[in-house]
Coordinates of C-alpha atoms and ligand atoms in Angstrom, one line a residue:
X1118 CA 68.8 -52.7 -61.9
X1119 CA 69.9 -52.1 -58.3
X1120 CA 67.4 -50.7 -55.9
X1121 CA 68.2 -47.4 -54.2
X1122 CA 66.7 -48.7 -51.0
X1123 CA 69.7 -51.0 -50.5
X1124 CA 72.6 -49.0 -51.9
X1125 CA 75.5 -51.2 -52.7
X1126 CA 74.2 -54.5 -51.3
X1127 CA 74.6 -57.1 -54.0
X1128 CA 71.9 -59.7 -53.1
X1129 CA 72.6 -61.5 -56.3
X1130 CA 76.2 -62.1 -55.2
X1131 CA 75.0 -63.5 -51.9
X1132 CA 72.5 -65.8 -53.6
X1133 CA 75.1 -66.9 -56.1
X1134 CA 77.5 -67.8 -53.3
X1135 CA 74.8 -69.8 -51.5
X1136 CA 73.9 -71.6 -54.7
X1137 CA 77.5 -72.5 -55.5
X1138 CA 78.0 -73.7 -51.9
X1139 CA 75.1 -76.1 -52.3
X1140 CA 76.2 -77.2 -55.7
X1141 CA 79.9 -77.8 -55.1
X1142 CA 80.6 -78.8 -51.5
X1143 CA 83.7 -80.7 -52.6
X1144 CA 85.3 -77.3 -53.3
X1145 CA 85.5 -76.8 -49.5
X1146 CA 87.4 -78.5 -46.7
X1147 CA 85.0 -79.8 -44.0
X1148 CA 87.2 -78.7 -41.2
X1149 CA 89.3 -75.7 -41.9
X1150 CA 93.1 -75.6 -42.0
X1151 CA 93.5 -73.0 -39.3
X1152 CA 95.2 -72.7 -35.9
X1153 CA 93.7 -70.8 -33.0
X1154 CA 94.2 -67.1 -33.6
X1155 CA 94.5 -67.2 -37.4
X1156 CA 91.1 -65.6 -37.9
X1157 CA 91.8 -62.8 -35.4
X1158 CA 95.2 -62.1 -37.1
X1159 CA 93.5 -61.9 -40.5
X1160 CA 91.1 -59.1 -39.3
X1161 CA 91.8 -55.5 -38.4
X1162 CA 92.1 -54.6 -34.7
X1163 CA 89.4 -52.0 -34.8
X1164 CA 86.2 -51.3 -36.6
X1165 CA 86.3 -49.4 -39.8
X1166 CA 85.7 -45.6 -39.6
X1167 CA 84.5 -45.4 -43.1
X1168 CA 82.0 -47.5 -45.1
X1169 CA 83.5 -50.4 -47.1
X1170 CA 82.1 -51.8 -50.2
X1171 CA 79.9 -54.8 -50.1
X1172 CA 82.3 -56.5 -52.5
X1173 CA 85.1 -56.1 -50.1
X1174 CA 83.1 -57.5 -47.3
X1175 CA 81.9 -60.5 -49.3
X1176 CA 85.5 -61.2 -50.5
X1177 CA 86.7 -61.3 -46.9
X1178 CA 83.7 -63.5 -46.0
X1179 CA 84.9 -66.0 -48.5
X1180 CA 88.6 -65.6 -47.9
X1181 CA 88.6 -65.5 -44.1
X1182 CA 85.3 -66.5 -42.6
X1183 CA 84.4 -69.5 -44.9
X1184 CA 88.0 -70.7 -44.9
X1185 CA 88.0 -70.4 -41.1
X1186 CA 84.7 -72.3 -40.6
X1187 CA 84.0 -75.8 -39.7
X1188 CA 81.3 -76.6 -42.3
X1189 CA 78.5 -78.2 -40.4
X1190 CA 76.3 -77.9 -43.4
X1191 CA 78.6 -80.1 -45.5
X1192 CA 77.7 -83.6 -46.7
X1193 CA 80.9 -85.0 -45.3
X1194 CA 80.4 -83.6 -41.8
X1195 CA 80.0 -86.8 -39.7
X1196 CA 81.0 -85.4 -36.3
X1197 CA 78.8 -84.8 -33.1
X1198 CA 75.4 -84.9 -34.7
X1199 CA 75.4 -84.4 -38.5
X1200 CA 72.9 -81.6 -39.1
X1201 CA 72.0 -79.6 -42.2
X1202 CA 70.1 -76.6 -43.4
X1203 CA 67.9 -77.4 -46.3
X1204 CA 68.1 -74.7 -49.0
X1205 CA 64.5 -73.8 -48.5
X1206 CA 65.2 -73.1 -44.9
X1207 CA 68.2 -71.0 -45.7
X1208 CA 65.9 -68.8 -47.9
X1209 CA 63.4 -68.6 -45.0
X1210 CA 66.1 -67.4 -42.7
X1211 CA 66.9 -64.5 -45.1
X1212 CA 63.2 -63.6 -45.2
X1213 CA 62.9 -63.8 -41.4
X1214 CA 65.9 -61.5 -41.0
X1215 CA 64.3 -59.1 -43.5
X1216 CA 61.1 -58.9 -41.4
X1217 CA 63.2 -58.8 -38.2
X1218 CA 60.2 -59.6 -36.1
X1219 CA 60.4 -59.9 -32.3
X1220 CA 58.0 -62.6 -31.5
X1221 CA 57.3 -61.9 -27.8
X1222 CA 53.7 -60.6 -27.8
X1223 CA 50.9 -61.5 -30.2
X1224 CA 50.7 -57.9 -31.2
X1225 CA 54.4 -57.5 -32.0
X1226 CA 54.2 -60.6 -34.2
X1227 CA 50.7 -61.9 -35.1
X1228 CA 51.9 -64.1 -38.0
X1229 CA 55.0 -65.3 -36.1
X1230 CA 52.9 -66.2 -33.1
X1231 CA 50.2 -68.0 -35.0
X1232 CA 52.5 -69.7 -37.4
X1233 CA 54.4 -71.1 -34.4
X1234 CA 51.1 -72.5 -33.0
X1235 CA 50.3 -74.1 -36.4
X1236 CA 53.7 -75.6 -37.1
X1237 CA 54.0 -76.9 -33.6
X1238 CA 50.6 -78.6 -34.0
X1239 CA 51.8 -80.0 -37.3
X1240 CA 55.0 -81.3 -35.8
X1241 CA 53.3 -82.8 -32.8
X1242 CA 50.9 -84.6 -35.1
X1243 CA 53.7 -86.0 -37.2
X1244 CA 55.5 -87.2 -34.1
X1245 CA 52.3 -88.8 -32.8
X1246 CA 52.2 -86.7 -29.6
X1247 CA 49.0 -86.4 -27.6
X1248 CA 46.7 -83.9 -29.3
X1249 CA 46.3 -81.7 -26.3
X1250 CA 50.0 -80.9 -25.7
X1251 CA 51.3 -77.5 -26.5
X1252 CA 54.5 -76.9 -28.6
X1253 CA 56.7 -73.9 -28.2
X1254 CA 60.0 -73.1 -30.0
X1255 CA 63.1 -72.3 -28.1
X1256 CA 66.6 -71.7 -29.4
X1257 CA 68.2 -75.0 -28.1
X1258 CA 67.4 -78.2 -26.3
X1259 CA 69.5 -77.0 -23.4
X1260 CA 67.3 -73.9 -22.9
X1261 CA 64.1 -75.9 -23.5
X1262 CA 65.2 -78.5 -20.9
X1263 CA 66.0 -75.7 -18.5
X1264 CA 62.6 -74.2 -19.1
X1265 CA 60.9 -77.6 -18.5
X1266 CA 62.8 -78.2 -15.3
X1267 CA 62.0 -74.7 -14.1
X1268 CA 58.3 -75.5 -14.5
X1269 CA 58.9 -78.8 -12.7
X1270 CA 60.3 -77.0 -9.8
X1271 CA 57.5 -74.4 -9.8
X1272 CA 54.9 -77.2 -10.0
X1273 CA 56.0 -78.7 -6.7
X1274 CA 54.3 -75.9 -4.7
X1275 CA 57.2 -74.5 -2.7
X1276 CA 56.6 -71.0 -3.9
X1277 CA 60.2 -70.7 -5.0
X1278 CA 59.2 -68.1 -7.5
X1279 CA 58.1 -65.7 -4.8
X1280 CA 60.3 -66.7 -1.8
X1281 CA 63.4 -68.0 -3.4
X1282 CA 65.3 -70.9 -2.0
X1283 CA 67.7 -69.4 0.5
X1284 CA 67.0 -69.1 4.2
X1285 CA 64.1 -71.4 4.1
X1286 CA 63.3 -74.9 5.3
X1287 CA 63.3 -76.6 1.9
X1288 CA 64.2 -80.3 1.3
X1289 CA 66.8 -81.0 -1.3
X1290 CA 65.2 -81.4 -4.7
X1291 CA 66.4 -84.4 -6.7
X1292 CA 66.8 -84.9 -10.5
X1293 CA 67.4 -88.4 -11.9
X1294 CA 69.5 -89.0 -15.0
X1295 CA 72.1 -91.5 -16.2
X1296 CA 75.7 -91.2 -17.2
X1297 CA 74.5 -91.0 -20.8
X1298 CA 72.2 -88.0 -20.1
X1299 CA 73.2 -84.8 -21.9
X1300 CA 75.2 -82.4 -19.7
X1301 CA 72.7 -79.5 -20.0
X1302 CA 70.6 -81.2 -17.3
X1303 CA 73.3 -80.7 -14.8
X1304 CA 73.8 -77.1 -16.0
X1305 CA 70.0 -76.5 -15.5
X1306 CA 70.4 -78.0 -12.0
X1307 CA 73.2 -75.5 -11.3
X1308 CA 71.1 -72.5 -12.6
X1309 CA 67.9 -73.6 -10.8
X1310 CA 69.6 -73.9 -7.4
X1311 CA 69.1 -77.6 -7.3
X1312 CA 72.9 -78.3 -7.0
X1313 CA 75.1 -80.8 -8.9
X1314 CA 75.0 -83.1 -5.9
X1315 CA 71.3 -83.5 -6.3
X1316 CA 71.6 -84.8 -9.9
X1317 CA 71.4 -88.5 -9.3
X1318 CA 72.9 -90.9 -11.8
X1319 CA 70.9 -94.0 -12.2
X1320 CA 72.9 -97.0 -13.5
X1321 CA 72.4 -98.2 -17.1
X1322 CA 72.0 -101.7 -18.5
X1323 CA 74.5 -103.2 -21.0
X1324 CA 72.9 -101.2 -23.8
X1325 CA 73.3 -97.8 -22.1
X1326 CA 69.6 -97.5 -21.1
X1327 CA 68.4 -96.3 -17.7
X1328 CA 67.7 -99.2 -15.4
X1329 CA 64.1 -98.6 -14.3
X1330 CA 64.6 -100.8 -11.2
X1331 CA 67.5 -98.7 -10.2
X1332 CA 65.4 -95.6 -10.7
X1333 CA 62.7 -96.9 -8.4
X1334 CA 65.2 -97.8 -5.8
X1335 CA 66.8 -94.4 -5.9
X1336 CA 63.4 -92.6 -5.6
X1337 CA 62.4 -94.8 -2.7
X1338 CA 65.7 -94.2 -0.9
X1339 CA 65.5 -90.4 -1.4
X1340 CA 61.9 -90.3 -0.2
X1341 CA 62.8 -92.2 2.9
X1342 CA 65.7 -89.8 3.6
X1343 CA 63.5 -86.8 3.4
X1344 CA 64.7 -85.6 0.0
X1345 CA 62.2 -84.6 -2.7
X1346 CA 62.3 -86.1 -6.1
X1347 CA 61.6 -83.3 -8.6
X1348 CA 62.2 -84.6 -12.1
X1349 CA 63.3 -87.6 -14.1
X1350 CA 65.0 -86.9 -17.4
X1351 CA 64.7 -89.8 -19.8
X1352 CA 66.6 -89.7 -23.1
X1353 CA 65.4 -91.0 -26.5
X1354 CA 68.7 -91.1 -28.5
X1355 CA 71.5 -90.4 -26.0
X1356 CA 74.3 -88.2 -27.2
X1357 CA 77.1 -90.8 -27.2
X1358 CA 75.5 -93.9 -28.5
X1359 CA 71.9 -92.9 -29.3
X1360 CA 70.5 -95.4 -26.8
X1361 CA 66.9 -95.2 -25.8
X1362 CA 65.8 -95.2 -22.2
X1363 CA 62.7 -97.4 -21.5
X1364 CA 60.1 -94.7 -21.5
X1365 CA 57.0 -96.7 -20.4
X1366 CA 58.7 -98.2 -17.4
X1367 CA 60.2 -94.8 -16.4
X1368 CA 56.8 -93.1 -17.0
X1369 CA 55.1 -95.6 -14.6
X1370 CA 57.5 -94.7 -11.9
X1371 CA 57.1 -91.0 -12.6
X1372 CA 53.3 -91.3 -12.2
X1373 CA 53.5 -93.6 -9.2
X1374 CA 55.6 -91.1 -7.3
X1375 CA 54.3 -87.9 -8.9
X1376 CA 57.6 -86.8 -10.4
X1377 CA 57.9 -84.5 -13.5
X1378 CA 59.1 -86.6 -16.5
X1379 CA 61.1 -84.7 -19.1
X1380 CA 62.0 -86.6 -22.3
X1381 CA 65.1 -85.4 -24.1
X1382 CA 64.8 -86.5 -27.7
X1383 CA 66.8 -83.6 -29.1
X1384 CA 68.4 -85.6 -31.8
X1385 CA 66.4 -88.8 -32.3
X1386 CA 62.9 -87.4 -31.6
X1387 CA 62.2 -86.6 -35.3
X1388 CA 62.5 -90.3 -36.1
X1389 CA 59.1 -90.7 -34.4
X1390 CA 57.7 -89.5 -37.8
X1391 CA 58.7 -93.0 -39.0
X1392 CA 56.0 -95.6 -38.1
X1393 CA 58.8 -98.2 -37.7
X1394 CA 60.4 -95.9 -35.0
X1395 CA 57.3 -94.8 -33.2
X1396 CA 57.7 -97.5 -30.5
X1397 CA 60.5 -95.4 -29.0
X1398 CA 57.9 -93.0 -27.7
X1399 CA 55.8 -95.8 -26.2
X1400 CA 54.6 -94.3 -22.9
X1401 CA 55.0 -90.7 -23.9
X1402 CA 51.5 -89.7 -22.9
X1403 CA 52.5 -90.1 -19.3
X1404 CA 55.4 -87.6 -19.7
X1405 CA 55.2 -83.9 -18.8
X1406 CA 57.5 -82.5 -21.4
X1407 CA 59.5 -83.5 -24.4
X1408 CA 62.1 -81.8 -26.5
X1409 CA 62.9 -82.4 -30.2
X1410 CA 65.4 -80.4 -32.2
X1411 CA 64.4 -79.7 -35.8
X1412 CA 67.8 -78.0 -36.1
X1413 CA 69.5 -81.4 -35.6
X1414 CA 68.0 -84.0 -37.8
X1415 CA 65.1 -82.2 -39.6
X1416 CA 67.1 -80.0 -42.0
X1417 CA 66.2 -76.7 -40.2
X1418 CA 69.3 -74.5 -39.6
X1419 CA 70.4 -73.6 -36.1
X1420 CA 68.5 -72.6 -34.0
X1421 CA 65.1 -74.3 -33.6
X1422 CA 64.3 -76.5 -30.7
X1423 CA 60.7 -77.7 -30.1
X1424 CA 59.5 -78.2 -26.5
X1425 CA 56.1 -79.9 -26.1
X1426 CA 54.4 -79.8 -22.7
X1427 CA 51.4 -81.4 -21.3
X1428 CA 50.3 -78.3 -19.4
X1429 CA 51.5 -75.0 -20.8
X1430 CA 49.9 -73.0 -18.0
X1431 CA 52.7 -74.2 -15.8
X1432 CA 55.2 -72.5 -18.0
X1433 CA 53.2 -69.3 -17.7
X1434 CA 53.0 -69.7 -14.0
X1435 CA 56.8 -70.0 -13.9
X1436 CA 57.8 -67.3 -16.3
X1437 CA 54.9 -65.0 -16.9
X1438 CA 55.7 -61.4 -15.9
X1439 CA 54.4 -58.4 -17.7
X1440 CA 55.9 -54.9 -17.2
X1441 CA 53.6 -51.9 -18.0
X1442 CA 55.2 -51.2 -21.4
X1443 CA 54.4 -54.7 -22.6
X1444 CA 50.7 -54.8 -21.5
X1445 CA 48.4 -55.3 -24.5
X1446 CA 44.7 -55.0 -25.3
X1447 CA 44.6 -58.6 -26.6
X1448 CA 44.0 -60.3 -23.3
X1449 CA 43.4 -63.8 -24.6
X1450 CA 46.1 -63.9 -27.2
X1451 CA 49.2 -66.1 -26.8
X1452 CA 52.2 -64.0 -25.9
X1453 CA 55.3 -66.3 -26.1
X1454 CA 57.4 -64.1 -23.8
X1455 CA 55.3 -65.6 -21.0
X1456 CA 56.7 -69.1 -21.6
X1457 CA 60.4 -68.7 -20.9
X1458 CA 63.2 -66.4 -20.0
X1459 CA 63.6 -64.9 -23.4
X1460 CA 61.7 -61.7 -24.3
X1461 CA 62.4 -60.8 -27.9
X1462 CA 62.2 -64.0 -29.9
X1463 CA 63.4 -64.8 -33.5
X1464 CA 60.8 -65.8 -36.1
X1465 CA 61.9 -69.5 -36.0
X1466 CA 58.7 -71.0 -37.1
X1467 CA 59.2 -69.6 -40.6
X1468 CA 62.1 -71.9 -41.5
X1469 CA 60.3 -74.9 -40.0
X1470 CA 57.2 -74.1 -42.1
X1471 CA 59.3 -73.8 -45.2
X1472 CA 61.0 -77.2 -44.6
X1473 CA 57.8 -79.0 -43.7
X1474 CA 56.2 -77.7 -46.9
X1475 CA 59.1 -78.0 -49.2
X1476 CA 60.1 -81.6 -48.2
X1477 CA 56.7 -82.8 -47.0
X1478 CA 56.4 -85.4 -44.3
X1479 CA 57.2 -88.1 -46.9
X1480 CA 60.3 -86.3 -48.0
X1481 CA 61.5 -86.0 -44.4
X1482 CA 60.7 -89.7 -43.8
X1483 CA 62.7 -90.7 -47.0
X1484 CA 65.7 -88.7 -45.7
X1485 CA 65.7 -90.3 -42.2
X1486 CA 65.3 -93.8 -43.7
X1487 CA 68.2 -93.1 -46.0
X1488 CA 70.4 -92.0 -43.2
X1489 CA 69.5 -94.9 -41.0
X1490 CA 70.1 -97.3 -43.8
X1491 CA 73.5 -95.7 -44.6
X1492 CA 74.5 -96.0 -40.9
X1493 CA 73.5 -99.7 -40.9
X1494 CA 75.5 -100.3 -44.0
X1495 CA 78.5 -98.5 -42.6
X1496 CA 78.3 -100.6 -39.4
X1497 CA 78.2 -103.7 -41.6
X1498 CA 81.4 -102.7 -43.3
X1499 CA 83.1 -102.2 -39.9
X1500 CA 81.9 -105.5 -38.6
X1501 CA 83.0 -107.4 -41.7
X1502 CA 86.5 -106.0 -41.6
X1503 CA 89.1 -107.9 -39.5
X1504 CA 90.4 -105.9 -36.5
X1505 CA 87.5 -103.4 -36.5
X1506 CA 84.6 -103.5 -34.1
X1507 CA 81.3 -101.8 -33.6
X1508 CA 81.0 -100.8 -29.9
X1509 CA 77.3 -100.1 -29.3
X1510 CA 73.9 -100.8 -30.9
X1511 CA 73.0 -98.2 -33.5
X1512 CA 69.2 -97.7 -33.5
X1513 CA 69.4 -94.5 -35.6
X1514 CA 72.1 -92.9 -37.8
X1515 CA 75.2 -92.9 -35.5
X1516 CA 77.8 -95.6 -35.3
X1517 CA 80.4 -96.0 -32.5
X1518 CA 83.3 -98.2 -33.5
X1519 CA 87.1 -98.6 -33.2
X1520 CA 90.1 -100.2 -34.8
X1521 CA 91.1 -102.9 -32.4
X1522 CA 94.0 -105.0 -33.6
X1523 CA 94.8 -107.8 -31.1
X1524 CA 97.5 -107.5 -28.4
X1525 CA 96.8 -103.8 -27.4
X1526 CA 95.2 -102.7 -24.2
X1527 CA 92.5 -100.1 -24.0
X1528 CA 94.9 -97.2 -23.4
X1529 CA 97.0 -98.2 -26.4
X1530 CA 93.8 -98.5 -28.5
X1531 CA 92.8 -95.1 -27.4
X1532 CA 96.0 -93.6 -28.7
X1533 CA 95.8 -95.5 -31.9
X1534 CA 92.2 -94.6 -32.6
X1535 CA 92.6 -90.9 -31.7
X1536 CA 95.6 -90.8 -34.0
X1537 CA 93.5 -92.4 -36.8
X1538 CA 90.7 -89.8 -36.3
X1539 CA 93.1 -86.9 -36.2
X1540 CA 94.8 -88.1 -39.4
X1541 CA 91.4 -88.5 -41.2
X1542 CA 90.3 -85.0 -40.0
X1543 CA 93.5 -83.4 -41.1
X1544 CA 92.8 -84.3 -44.7
X1545 CA 89.9 -81.9 -44.7
X1546 CA 87.9 -84.3 -46.7
X1547 CA 85.6 -85.5 -43.9
X1548 CA 85.1 -84.5 -40.2
X1549 CA 84.5 -87.1 -37.5
X1550 CA 84.4 -87.0 -33.7
X1551 CA 84.8 -89.4 -30.9
X1552 CA 83.2 -90.5 -27.6
X1553 CA 83.8 -93.1 -24.9
X1554 CA 81.6 -96.2 -24.8
X1555 CA 81.7 -98.0 -21.5
X1556 CA 85.2 -96.5 -20.9
X1557 CA 86.5 -97.5 -24.4
X1558 CA 87.6 -94.8 -26.8
X1559 CA 85.2 -94.9 -29.8
X1560 CA 85.3 -93.1 -33.2
X1561 CA 81.8 -91.9 -33.8
X1562 CA 80.3 -91.5 -37.3
X1563 CA 77.1 -89.5 -37.4
X1564 CA 75.0 -89.4 -40.6
X1565 CA 72.3 -86.8 -40.9
X1566 CA 73.0 -84.2 -43.6
X1567 CA 70.4 -83.9 -46.2
X1568 CA 73.0 -84.0 -49.0
X1569 CA 75.1 -86.9 -47.7
X1570 CA 75.3 -89.7 -50.2
X1571 CA 76.6 -93.3 -50.0
X1572 CA 79.8 -92.2 -51.7
X1573 CA 80.5 -89.7 -48.9
X1574 CA 80.2 -92.5 -46.3
X1575 CA 82.4 -94.7 -48.5
X1576 CA 85.0 -91.9 -48.6
X1577 CA 85.0 -91.7 -44.8
X1578 CA 85.4 -95.5 -44.5
X1579 CA 88.2 -95.5 -47.1
X1580 CA 90.1 -92.7 -45.2
X1581 CA 89.7 -94.5 -41.9
X1582 CA 91.1 -97.7 -43.2
X1583 CA 94.0 -96.0 -44.9
X1584 CA 94.8 -94.1 -41.7
X1585 CA 94.6 -97.4 -39.7
X1586 CA 97.1 -99.0 -42.0
X1587 CA 99.5 -96.1 -41.6
X1588 CA 99.0 -95.9 -37.9
X1589 CA 99.3 -99.6 -37.1
X1590 CA 102.0 -100.3 -34.6
X1591 CA 104.7 -102.5 -36.0
Ligands
LIG2353 C1 72.3 -82.3 -28.9 C2 71.6 -82.7 -27.7 C3 71.3 -81.7 -26.7 C4 71.7 -80.3 -26.8 O1 71.1 -79.7 -27.8 P1 71.2 -78.1 -28.0 O2 70.0 -77.8 -28.9 O3 72.5 -77.8 -28.7 O4 71.1 -77.5 -26.7 C5 70.6 -82.2 -25.6 N1 70.3 -83.5 -25.5 C6 70.6 -84.4 -26.4 C7 70.1 -85.8 -26.2 C8 71.3 -84.0 -27.5 O5 71.6 -85.0 -28.5

């Protein structure tokens, strides 16, 4: 029987579609067969004047939207970072949308606020973070990183919050990264008035890790020139190769010179729940902030990014601002609007709670280990095959490699490999992306979907080799 409270909305049809999607991913192309503009052309130019039936809307969802989507939540999605939404988290999202809570004040969202406290404490515990750190959920690592850097700027004592930066006698503020650091740090520097020129790129070693000696030299040089080091961003699991910056050495420099240390572990951070990977956070207690994305490799759907900070009062000092209409009688309650730019916030902790409970820490560990083992196995196939080469160490579940028959220079190999990747992606059977590793074009296979099996990785390898045979220059 259909409820009269929701006339015409067929929740069973939605649930059925979701179930079929999870059961039969092979019924769908991973990357859609569409050209730019196809989706626009398939839709009317203006909004409907009259109500349409739910059936019509669902049919168009399947026919136009799904067919025009790159399916990130597909076991053969191997591009960028392979992510996935566990079915339990999909259910949680529907429930969160039903409550439609705005988690800005405790009073507007008691359960959302307190569940966020609880699951962040759970997550921090699983990752082995210092017990007295505070975890807060943001939409993305980019915004979490921006928020941490804003607090870093505020903590320097220049009263930029009140006085701004223009028309004052302020030294240039410097942020230290490497060529492998994610681009959002530079965007944060733009937005915070730091300036792109003050984002200093420290050289890396042969394994794409920040050279601590180079960092110390740069900090010394800047100090001597009257510039003010503001923050160091160390990455655990860089975006191209997933290399790991030497945290302990970097943290020692950060403490010696009193510089904010932000650790970007957006993708790889969740691996700290594996005892065998915990060493990657060695030295973390000396950092000031750390970001980990459950929406990347912990089966929580976009968006859910966890920022942990040593001193949450600095975030409040940076962003706290309460207009009259948002004052509340609960003086000592946590009001998350005080910890960032965003006012109304989604109930993101709900899906994280569902995933942590439905998989359990052991279930999550088993998945991560499976992905890491699959990546190792894939790399071993590449290495064992004549004319193929692995281009970087692969500490987690991402492998950078290329087809490199002899007699071709790097430019020719780039054309050859991008052709191979395009041919593989055009099949719709898998989706793979690329990067550059020390200037060399690399195909990049990322494993991380909760439903990816060995047979899916084998399929990708088979398609790559077949495309290589077809593309080989004669
Ligand atoms: C993916 C990634 C980001 C960006 O994450 P968003 O949540 O999409 O902003 C930042 N840093 C690293 C190391 C990443 O891998």
